[in-house]
Short mmCIF file of N, CA and C in Angstrom, two decimals:
data_model
loop_
_atom_site.label_atom_id
_atom_site.label_comp_id
_atom_site.label_asym_id
_atom_site.label_seq_id
_atom_site.Cartn_x
_atom_site.Cartn_y
_atom_site.Cartn_z
N MET A 1 4.22 0.46 -22.31
CA MET A 1 5.04 1.73 -21.88
C MET A 1 4.95 2.38 -20.28
N LYS A 2 3.81 2.03 -19.83
CA LYS A 2 3.53 2.15 -18.50
C LYS A 2 5.11 1.60 -17.51
N LYS A 3 4.98 0.20 -18.04
CA LYS A 3 6.24 -0.35 -17.14
C LYS A 3 7.56 -0.26 -17.34
N PHE A 4 7.88 0.75 -18.32
CA PHE A 4 8.80 1.23 -19.09
C PHE A 4 9.15 2.54 -17.90
N PHE A 5 8.17 3.15 -18.12
CA PHE A 5 8.08 4.47 -17.45
C PHE A 5 8.40 4.45 -16.14
N LEU A 6 7.56 3.47 -15.32
CA LEU A 6 7.81 3.03 -14.04
C LEU A 6 9.48 2.65 -13.78
N ALA A 7 9.49 1.57 -14.64
CA ALA A 7 11.43 1.23 -14.53
C ALA A 7 12.16 2.78 -14.42
N LEU A 8 11.92 3.61 -15.11
CA LEU A 8 12.73 4.78 -15.32
C LEU A 8 12.28 5.51 -13.79
N VAL A 9 11.06 5.68 -13.40
CA VAL A 9 10.81 6.24 -12.21
C VAL A 9 11.54 5.56 -10.59
N VAL A 10 11.64 4.16 -11.02
CA VAL A 10 12.47 3.55 -9.68
C VAL A 10 14.08 3.60 -9.84
N LEU A 11 14.32 3.34 -10.91
CA LEU A 11 15.85 3.78 -11.48
C LEU A 11 16.51 5.18 -10.78
N GLY A 12 15.56 6.46 -11.27
CA GLY A 12 15.66 7.44 -11.14
C GLY A 12 15.65 7.57 -9.62
N ALA A 13 14.82 7.16 -8.81
CA ALA A 13 14.87 7.40 -7.32
C ALA A 13 15.69 6.66 -6.80
N GLY A 14 16.24 5.59 -7.41
CA GLY A 14 17.36 4.87 -6.64
C GLY A 14 18.64 5.76 -6.88
N LEU A 15 18.61 6.35 -7.91
CA LEU A 15 19.94 7.30 -8.15
C LEU A 15 20.06 8.49 -7.24
N LEU A 16 18.99 9.08 -6.84
CA LEU A 16 18.60 10.21 -5.96
C LEU A 16 18.90 9.81 -4.61
N THR A 17 18.72 8.80 -4.04
CA THR A 17 18.93 8.06 -2.86
C THR A 17 20.35 8.03 -2.63
N GLY A 18 21.49 8.13 -3.37
CA GLY A 18 22.68 8.12 -3.17
C GLY A 18 23.38 6.83 -3.48
N VAL A 19 24.80 6.77 -3.85
CA VAL A 19 25.77 5.69 -4.28
C VAL A 19 26.21 5.66 -2.81
N ALA A 20 26.68 4.23 -2.47
CA ALA A 20 27.25 4.12 -1.34
C ALA A 20 28.89 4.50 -1.30
N GLY A 21 29.03 5.40 -0.31
CA GLY A 21 30.53 5.71 -0.06
C GLY A 21 30.53 6.54 1.26
N ALA A 22 31.61 7.22 1.53
CA ALA A 22 31.76 8.01 2.91
C ALA A 22 30.75 8.93 3.19
N GLY A 23 30.22 8.54 4.08
CA GLY A 23 28.73 9.75 4.48
C GLY A 23 27.61 9.36 3.85
N GLU A 24 27.54 8.26 2.90
CA GLU A 24 26.29 7.86 2.00
C GLU A 24 25.58 6.71 2.39
N VAL A 25 24.69 6.36 1.31
CA VAL A 25 23.88 5.33 1.75
C VAL A 25 23.10 4.98 0.35
N LYS A 26 23.52 3.74 0.14
CA LYS A 26 22.73 3.00 -1.29
C LYS A 26 21.13 2.54 -1.01
N VAL A 27 20.52 3.09 -1.39
CA VAL A 27 19.32 2.31 -0.93
C VAL A 27 18.21 1.47 -2.19
N THR A 28 17.84 0.77 -1.74
CA THR A 28 17.29 -0.34 -3.37
C THR A 28 16.13 -0.37 -2.52
N TRP A 29 14.84 -0.21 -3.57
CA TRP A 29 13.69 -0.32 -3.30
C TRP A 29 13.23 -1.75 -4.24
N GLN A 30 13.09 -2.80 -3.38
CA GLN A 30 13.03 -4.30 -3.90
C GLN A 30 11.70 -4.46 -3.96
N ASP A 31 11.13 -4.75 -5.31
CA ASP A 31 9.63 -5.33 -5.78
C ASP A 31 8.80 -4.51 -5.04
N PRO A 32 8.72 -3.37 -5.47
CA PRO A 32 7.58 -2.18 -4.81
C PRO A 32 6.28 -2.56 -5.30
N ASP A 33 5.88 -3.19 -6.00
CA ASP A 33 4.68 -3.66 -6.36
C ASP A 33 4.25 -4.81 -5.50
N LYS A 34 4.82 -5.82 -4.69
CA LYS A 34 4.68 -6.28 -3.71
C LYS A 34 4.44 -5.86 -2.40
N TYR A 35 4.78 -4.42 -2.22
CA TYR A 35 4.58 -3.91 -1.06
C TYR A 35 3.25 -3.70 -0.14
N ALA A 36 3.13 -3.93 0.95
CA ALA A 36 1.69 -3.52 1.54
C ALA A 36 0.91 -2.56 0.90
N ASP A 37 1.67 -1.16 1.49
CA ASP A 37 0.69 -0.28 0.80
C ASP A 37 1.93 0.96 0.67
N ILE A 38 1.69 1.37 -0.58
CA ILE A 38 2.46 2.56 -1.16
C ILE A 38 1.49 3.27 -2.36
N ARG A 39 0.01 2.95 -1.81
CA ARG A 39 -1.13 3.38 -3.12
C ARG A 39 -1.42 5.02 -2.56
N PRO A 40 -1.47 5.66 -3.75
CA PRO A 40 -1.60 6.79 -4.03
C PRO A 40 -2.95 7.44 -3.81
N GLY A 41 -3.48 8.87 -2.86
CA GLY A 41 -4.81 8.95 -2.96
C GLY A 41 -5.08 9.60 -4.22
N ASN A 42 -4.82 11.16 -4.18
CA ASN A 42 -5.24 11.63 -5.57
C ASN A 42 -4.27 12.07 -6.64
N GLU A 43 -3.05 10.94 -7.15
CA GLU A 43 -2.38 11.37 -7.83
C GLU A 43 -1.98 10.20 -8.49
N SER A 44 -1.08 10.05 -9.79
CA SER A 44 -0.96 9.04 -10.61
C SER A 44 0.28 7.91 -9.28
N ARG A 45 -0.14 6.60 -9.89
CA ARG A 45 0.84 5.90 -8.88
C ARG A 45 2.49 5.96 -9.25
N ASP A 46 2.71 6.02 -10.33
CA ASP A 46 4.01 6.59 -10.90
C ASP A 46 4.92 7.48 -10.17
N ASN A 47 4.13 8.68 -9.84
CA ASN A 47 4.52 9.93 -9.68
C ASN A 47 4.44 10.14 -7.83
N PHE A 48 3.62 8.99 -7.27
CA PHE A 48 3.68 9.05 -5.89
C PHE A 48 4.67 7.94 -5.36
N ARG A 49 5.08 7.05 -6.09
CA ARG A 49 5.80 6.14 -5.53
C ARG A 49 7.46 6.90 -6.06
N ALA A 50 7.62 7.41 -6.78
CA ALA A 50 8.88 8.43 -6.84
C ALA A 50 9.08 9.28 -5.55
N GLN A 51 7.87 9.73 -5.38
CA GLN A 51 7.90 10.89 -3.95
C GLN A 51 8.03 10.01 -3.25
N VAL A 52 7.73 9.00 -2.65
CA VAL A 52 7.89 7.86 -1.87
C VAL A 52 9.52 7.79 -1.39
N PHE A 53 9.87 7.38 -2.50
CA PHE A 53 11.43 6.74 -2.77
C PHE A 53 12.09 7.81 -2.62
N LYS A 54 11.90 8.81 -3.14
CA LYS A 54 12.84 10.04 -2.95
C LYS A 54 13.17 10.53 -1.36
N GLU A 55 11.70 10.77 -0.84
CA GLU A 55 11.45 11.43 0.60
C GLU A 55 11.98 10.50 1.72
N LEU A 56 11.72 9.17 1.42
CA LEU A 56 12.27 8.17 2.45
C LEU A 56 13.41 7.70 2.15
N GLY A 57 14.22 7.78 1.00
CA GLY A 57 15.84 7.67 0.54
C GLY A 57 16.41 8.66 1.28
N GLN A 58 15.94 10.02 1.06
CA GLN A 58 16.66 11.24 1.43
C GLN A 58 16.53 10.88 3.12
N VAL A 59 16.02 10.23 4.07
CA VAL A 59 15.68 10.16 5.15
C VAL A 59 16.95 9.30 5.68
N PHE A 60 17.31 8.31 4.93
CA PHE A 60 18.50 7.49 4.96
C PHE A 60 19.66 8.09 4.68
N THR A 61 19.60 8.88 3.89
CA THR A 61 20.92 9.88 3.28
C THR A 61 21.08 10.69 4.45
N ASP A 62 20.51 11.51 5.16
CA ASP A 62 20.81 12.33 6.30
C ASP A 62 21.07 11.42 7.42
N LEU A 63 20.56 10.19 7.65
CA LEU A 63 20.68 9.61 8.89
C LEU A 63 22.62 9.05 8.48
N ALA A 64 22.69 8.49 7.39
CA ALA A 64 23.91 8.12 6.95
C ALA A 64 25.21 9.27 7.36
N LYS A 65 25.04 10.54 7.11
CA LYS A 65 25.55 11.53 7.65
C LYS A 65 26.41 11.38 8.98
N LYS A 66 25.39 10.72 9.90
CA LYS A 66 26.01 10.47 11.32
C LYS A 66 26.79 9.23 11.55
N LEU A 67 27.04 8.65 10.33
CA LEU A 67 28.01 7.70 10.74
C LEU A 67 29.55 8.30 10.01
N PRO A 68 30.48 7.23 10.80
CA PRO A 68 31.99 7.80 10.44
C PRO A 68 32.15 7.86 8.89
N ASP A 69 32.93 8.53 8.60
CA ASP A 69 32.95 8.81 6.83
C ASP A 69 33.58 7.46 6.24
N ASP A 70 33.99 6.44 6.89
CA ASP A 70 34.84 5.51 6.35
C ASP A 70 33.73 4.16 5.96
N VAL A 71 32.48 4.62 6.71
CA VAL A 71 31.26 3.54 6.68
C VAL A 71 30.52 3.66 5.65
N GLN A 72 30.54 2.66 4.62
CA GLN A 72 29.25 2.32 3.81
C GLN A 72 28.17 1.88 3.95
N TRP A 73 27.21 2.17 3.60
CA TRP A 73 25.65 1.44 4.36
C TRP A 73 24.95 1.38 3.28
N SER A 74 24.37 0.08 2.82
CA SER A 74 23.59 -0.54 1.92
C SER A 74 22.17 -1.23 2.60
N VAL A 75 21.11 -0.35 1.95
CA VAL A 75 19.91 -0.92 2.87
C VAL A 75 18.68 -1.22 1.43
N THR A 76 18.19 -2.52 1.42
CA THR A 76 17.42 -2.93 0.54
C THR A 76 16.33 -2.79 1.26
N VAL A 77 15.02 -1.88 0.86
CA VAL A 77 13.82 -1.93 1.34
C VAL A 77 13.02 -2.98 0.50
N THR A 78 12.25 -4.12 1.22
CA THR A 78 11.38 -5.40 1.11
C THR A 78 9.93 -5.05 0.96
N ASP A 79 9.66 -4.05 1.96
CA ASP A 79 8.24 -3.82 2.13
C ASP A 79 7.88 -2.68 3.11
N LEU A 80 7.11 -2.09 2.23
CA LEU A 80 6.29 -0.73 2.95
C LEU A 80 5.26 -0.60 3.00
N ASP A 81 4.68 -0.34 4.32
CA ASP A 81 3.45 0.10 4.64
C ASP A 81 3.10 1.48 5.37
N LEU A 82 2.59 2.59 4.50
CA LEU A 82 2.81 3.49 4.75
C LEU A 82 1.61 3.95 6.06
N ALA A 83 1.52 5.00 6.79
CA ALA A 83 0.59 5.28 7.55
C ALA A 83 -0.60 5.48 7.26
N GLY A 84 -2.03 5.26 7.49
CA GLY A 84 -2.98 5.58 7.10
C GLY A 84 -3.53 4.14 5.92
N ASP A 85 -4.74 4.36 5.59
CA ASP A 85 -5.18 3.43 4.55
C ASP A 85 -5.88 4.49 3.71
N VAL A 86 -5.85 3.96 2.24
CA VAL A 86 -6.57 4.70 1.21
C VAL A 86 -7.68 4.13 1.01
N ARG A 87 -8.72 5.00 0.81
CA ARG A 87 -10.21 4.77 0.82
C ARG A 87 -11.09 5.88 -0.31
N PRO A 88 -11.67 4.46 -1.13
CA PRO A 88 -12.48 5.56 -2.23
C PRO A 88 -13.56 6.40 -1.39
N MET A 89 -13.42 7.80 -1.93
CA MET A 89 -14.62 9.05 -1.38
C MET A 89 -15.82 8.69 -2.21
N MET A 90 -16.90 8.68 -1.15
CA MET A 90 -18.00 8.40 -1.70
C MET A 90 -18.94 10.10 -2.37
N ARG A 91 -18.22 10.23 -3.57
CA ARG A 91 -18.71 11.21 -4.46
C ARG A 91 -18.27 10.81 -5.82
N ALA A 92 -19.08 11.69 -6.67
CA ALA A 92 -18.55 11.40 -8.08
C ALA A 92 -17.11 11.50 -8.83
N GLY A 93 -16.58 10.93 -8.98
CA GLY A 93 -15.29 10.89 -9.73
C GLY A 93 -14.33 10.06 -9.08
N GLY A 94 -14.83 9.09 -7.99
CA GLY A 94 -14.23 8.07 -7.47
C GLY A 94 -12.88 8.35 -7.11
N ASN A 95 -12.75 9.45 -6.65
CA ASN A 95 -11.38 9.50 -6.00
C ASN A 95 -11.07 9.22 -4.80
N GLU A 96 -9.75 8.79 -4.33
CA GLU A 96 -9.32 7.82 -3.32
C GLU A 96 -8.65 9.12 -2.21
N ILE A 97 -8.74 8.71 -1.05
CA ILE A 97 -7.77 9.66 -0.51
C ILE A 97 -7.20 8.73 0.81
N ARG A 98 -6.12 9.10 1.45
CA ARG A 98 -5.46 8.32 2.60
C ARG A 98 -5.96 8.82 3.80
N ILE A 99 -6.70 8.08 4.62
CA ILE A 99 -7.49 8.26 6.18
C ILE A 99 -6.12 7.94 7.11
N ILE A 100 -5.96 8.88 7.58
CA ILE A 100 -4.79 8.94 8.80
C ILE A 100 -5.33 8.49 10.10
N LYS A 101 -5.59 7.02 10.50
CA LYS A 101 -5.89 6.60 12.20
C LYS A 101 -5.19 5.61 12.54
N ASP A 102 -5.03 5.62 14.07
CA ASP A 102 -4.31 5.00 14.76
C ASP A 102 -4.13 3.22 14.45
N ILE A 103 -5.15 2.94 13.95
CA ILE A 103 -5.27 1.64 13.39
C ILE A 103 -4.26 0.92 12.34
N TYR A 104 -4.00 2.21 11.40
CA TYR A 104 -3.11 1.78 10.29
C TYR A 104 -1.93 2.53 10.91
N TRP A 105 -0.95 1.94 11.28
CA TRP A 105 0.60 2.42 11.66
C TRP A 105 1.45 2.18 10.31
N PRO A 106 2.28 2.87 10.70
CA PRO A 106 3.47 2.57 9.56
C PRO A 106 4.35 1.58 10.06
N ARG A 107 4.93 0.65 8.91
CA ARG A 107 5.88 -0.33 9.07
C ARG A 107 6.65 -0.17 7.49
N MET A 108 7.95 -1.00 8.10
CA MET A 108 9.11 -1.56 7.10
C MET A 108 9.75 -2.36 7.24
N SER A 109 10.07 -2.95 6.38
CA SER A 109 10.87 -4.17 6.44
C SER A 109 12.26 -3.80 5.54
N PHE A 110 13.28 -4.09 6.02
CA PHE A 110 14.88 -4.11 5.15
C PHE A 110 15.80 -4.64 5.72
N ASN A 111 16.60 -4.92 4.56
CA ASN A 111 17.97 -5.55 5.29
C ASN A 111 19.18 -4.62 4.90
N TYR A 112 20.02 -4.68 5.74
CA TYR A 112 21.40 -3.53 5.93
C TYR A 112 22.32 -4.31 5.95
N THR A 113 23.30 -3.49 5.37
CA THR A 113 24.80 -4.23 5.60
C THR A 113 25.76 -2.72 5.69
N MET A 114 26.63 -2.82 6.95
CA MET A 114 27.52 -1.62 6.86
C MET A 114 28.98 -2.09 7.03
N THR A 115 29.96 -1.61 5.93
CA THR A 115 31.02 -1.72 5.76
C THR A 115 32.13 -0.84 6.09
N ASN A 116 33.44 -1.27 6.53
CA ASN A 116 34.23 -0.45 6.87
C ASN A 116 34.94 0.20 5.68
N ALA A 117 36.18 1.10 5.93
CA ALA A 117 37.07 1.23 4.70
C ALA A 117 37.65 -0.21 3.64
N THR A 118 37.97 -1.17 4.87
CA THR A 118 38.59 -2.24 4.37
C THR A 118 37.70 -3.40 3.67
N GLY A 119 36.33 -2.90 3.88
CA GLY A 119 35.58 -3.78 3.36
C GLY A 119 34.62 -5.12 4.35
N GLN A 120 35.22 -4.63 5.52
CA GLN A 120 34.83 -5.73 6.71
C GLN A 120 33.52 -5.24 6.87
N THR A 121 32.58 -6.63 7.15
CA THR A 121 31.15 -5.93 7.49
C THR A 121 31.09 -5.52 9.05
N ILE A 122 30.78 -4.63 9.12
CA ILE A 122 30.46 -4.21 10.87
C ILE A 122 29.06 -4.17 11.32
N ALA A 123 28.29 -4.31 10.36
CA ALA A 123 26.81 -4.33 10.96
C ALA A 123 26.03 -4.95 9.82
N GLU A 124 24.97 -5.81 10.07
CA GLU A 124 24.11 -6.41 8.99
C GLU A 124 23.19 -7.06 9.67
N ALA A 125 21.84 -6.94 9.14
CA ALA A 125 20.77 -7.37 9.91
C ALA A 125 19.50 -7.16 8.83
N SER A 126 18.44 -7.62 9.43
CA SER A 126 17.12 -7.74 8.44
C SER A 126 16.23 -7.06 9.52
N GLU A 127 15.45 -5.81 9.13
CA GLU A 127 14.74 -5.39 10.20
C GLU A 127 13.36 -5.31 9.97
N ASN A 128 12.18 -5.30 11.10
CA ASN A 128 10.60 -4.96 10.67
C ASN A 128 10.49 -4.09 11.87
N ILE A 129 10.30 -2.74 11.40
CA ILE A 129 10.00 -1.88 11.87
C ILE A 129 8.51 -1.24 11.90
N SER A 130 8.01 -0.83 12.95
CA SER A 130 6.83 -0.33 12.81
C SER A 130 6.60 0.98 14.21
N ASP A 131 5.70 1.78 14.47
CA ASP A 131 5.33 2.64 14.87
C ASP A 131 3.92 2.56 15.28
N MET A 132 3.57 1.95 16.30
CA MET A 132 2.03 1.34 16.35
C MET A 132 1.49 2.84 17.40
N GLY A 133 2.40 3.63 18.00
CA GLY A 133 2.09 4.81 18.65
C GLY A 133 1.99 5.97 18.02
N PHE A 134 2.25 5.80 16.63
CA PHE A 134 2.75 6.78 15.56
C PHE A 134 1.71 7.79 15.84
N MET A 135 0.38 8.07 16.24
CA MET A 135 -0.27 9.31 16.53
C MET A 135 0.06 10.20 18.18
N MET A 136 0.81 9.02 18.65
CA MET A 136 0.64 9.51 20.13
C MET A 136 2.25 10.02 20.87
N SER A 137 3.16 9.74 19.90
CA SER A 137 4.41 9.94 20.15
C SER A 137 4.39 11.36 20.09
N ARG A 138 5.84 11.97 20.08
CA ARG A 138 6.30 12.99 20.20
C ARG A 138 6.06 13.88 18.95
N PRO A 139 5.74 15.07 19.00
CA PRO A 139 5.28 15.77 17.89
C PRO A 139 6.23 15.66 16.71
N LEU A 140 5.47 16.02 15.71
CA LEU A 140 5.95 15.96 14.17
C LEU A 140 7.22 17.16 14.12
N ASN A 141 8.07 16.82 13.29
CA ASN A 141 8.90 18.41 12.74
C ASN A 141 7.92 18.74 11.64
N VAL A 142 8.23 20.07 11.48
CA VAL A 142 7.06 20.86 10.61
C VAL A 142 7.72 20.27 9.33
N GLY A 143 9.04 19.93 8.81
CA GLY A 143 9.71 19.79 7.88
C GLY A 143 9.85 18.58 7.31
N ASN A 144 9.12 17.52 8.12
CA ASN A 144 9.17 15.98 7.89
C ASN A 144 8.43 15.75 6.54
N GLY A 145 8.40 16.63 5.48
CA GLY A 145 7.78 16.19 4.15
C GLY A 145 6.39 15.37 3.89
N SER A 146 6.11 14.66 2.87
CA SER A 146 4.52 14.24 2.85
C SER A 146 4.80 12.81 3.86
N PHE A 147 5.84 12.55 4.31
CA PHE A 147 5.83 11.23 4.97
C PHE A 147 6.25 11.47 6.18
N PRO A 148 5.48 12.56 7.33
CA PRO A 148 6.26 12.73 8.44
C PRO A 148 6.46 11.21 9.57
N TYR A 149 5.45 10.20 9.39
CA TYR A 149 5.28 9.43 10.43
C TYR A 149 6.88 8.43 10.13
N GLU A 150 6.56 7.82 8.58
CA GLU A 150 7.49 7.14 8.62
C GLU A 150 8.78 7.80 8.43
N SER A 151 8.96 8.91 8.44
CA SER A 151 10.54 9.56 8.48
C SER A 151 10.81 9.23 9.85
N ARG A 152 9.75 9.59 10.78
CA ARG A 152 10.18 9.51 12.31
C ARG A 152 10.39 8.34 12.67
N MET A 153 9.69 7.35 12.11
CA MET A 153 9.82 5.73 12.72
C MET A 153 11.41 5.38 12.10
N ILE A 154 11.78 5.47 10.92
CA ILE A 154 12.97 5.12 10.68
C ILE A 154 14.21 6.21 11.38
N GLU A 155 14.04 7.35 11.38
CA GLU A 155 15.05 8.01 12.69
C GLU A 155 15.14 7.69 13.82
N ASP A 156 13.91 7.39 14.28
CA ASP A 156 13.71 6.74 15.80
C ASP A 156 14.72 5.21 15.87
N TRP A 157 14.45 4.75 15.08
CA TRP A 157 15.06 3.29 14.96
C TRP A 157 16.35 3.42 14.59
N PHE A 158 17.00 4.16 13.75
CA PHE A 158 18.26 4.86 13.62
C PHE A 158 18.83 5.03 15.12
N GLN A 159 18.48 5.95 15.77
CA GLN A 159 18.65 6.66 16.98
C GLN A 159 19.00 5.29 17.83
N LYS A 160 17.92 4.54 18.14
CA LYS A 160 17.92 3.29 18.83
C LYS A 160 19.54 2.48 18.46
N GLN A 161 19.89 2.14 17.28
CA GLN A 161 20.68 1.67 17.12
C GLN A 161 22.12 2.06 17.25
N LEU A 162 21.95 3.70 17.17
CA LEU A 162 23.44 4.26 17.90
C LEU A 162 23.51 4.13 19.63
N LYS A 163 22.37 4.37 20.04
CA LYS A 163 22.48 4.29 21.30
C LYS A 163 23.10 2.70 22.06
N SER A 164 22.47 1.92 21.45
CA SER A 164 23.07 0.47 21.47
C SER A 164 23.99 -0.12 21.18
N ASN A 165 24.96 0.83 20.61
CA ASN A 165 26.04 0.66 19.74
C ASN A 165 26.20 -0.46 18.81
N LYS A 166 24.85 -0.59 18.20
CA LYS A 166 25.04 -1.50 17.06
C LYS A 166 25.66 -0.87 15.84
N PHE A 167 25.50 0.29 15.92
CA PHE A 167 26.07 1.10 14.48
C PHE A 167 26.91 2.32 15.21
N PRO A 168 28.24 2.05 14.44
CA PRO A 168 29.34 3.03 15.07
C PRO A 168 28.84 4.60 14.50
N ALA A 169 29.30 5.49 15.72
CA ALA A 169 29.33 7.02 15.94
C ALA A 169 30.15 7.84 15.39
N LYS A 170 29.86 8.83 14.49
CA LYS A 170 30.87 9.70 14.18
C LYS A 170 31.64 10.37 15.40
#
């Protein structure tokens, strides 16, 4: 029953991140059980994963709006290591909390493909991004949700791709 529920959560999260089309991106979360770290603190694993997939999927969706309308972007996330580390608390109940320290920086691995209106591939790569200086970087935006360090890491990577002309700009 738990596996069925998790499958529904993952499928639902995938649908929330969008279907490939003009100004949109299709994000696939491949084998999340094998990710380095998407462990929750004080909530259920399924709910936490759904929140991760929804919020980080929305980051990709917002970035896709900066691409020309005829570009279709497909992203397959193959690994994720959230900022911080989950540790058991030293008190009754054995709850866990996520400790954010500079030695636990965010990382993400993914593959992507961009195609134009005729279906021709215009950009394709496998990426391993990280932000070792995530606690010393520019200040976080107030509205970055529950995963501000990861959101900023993805946004910074995207901006570098635009500046280096690896991605087409609007």
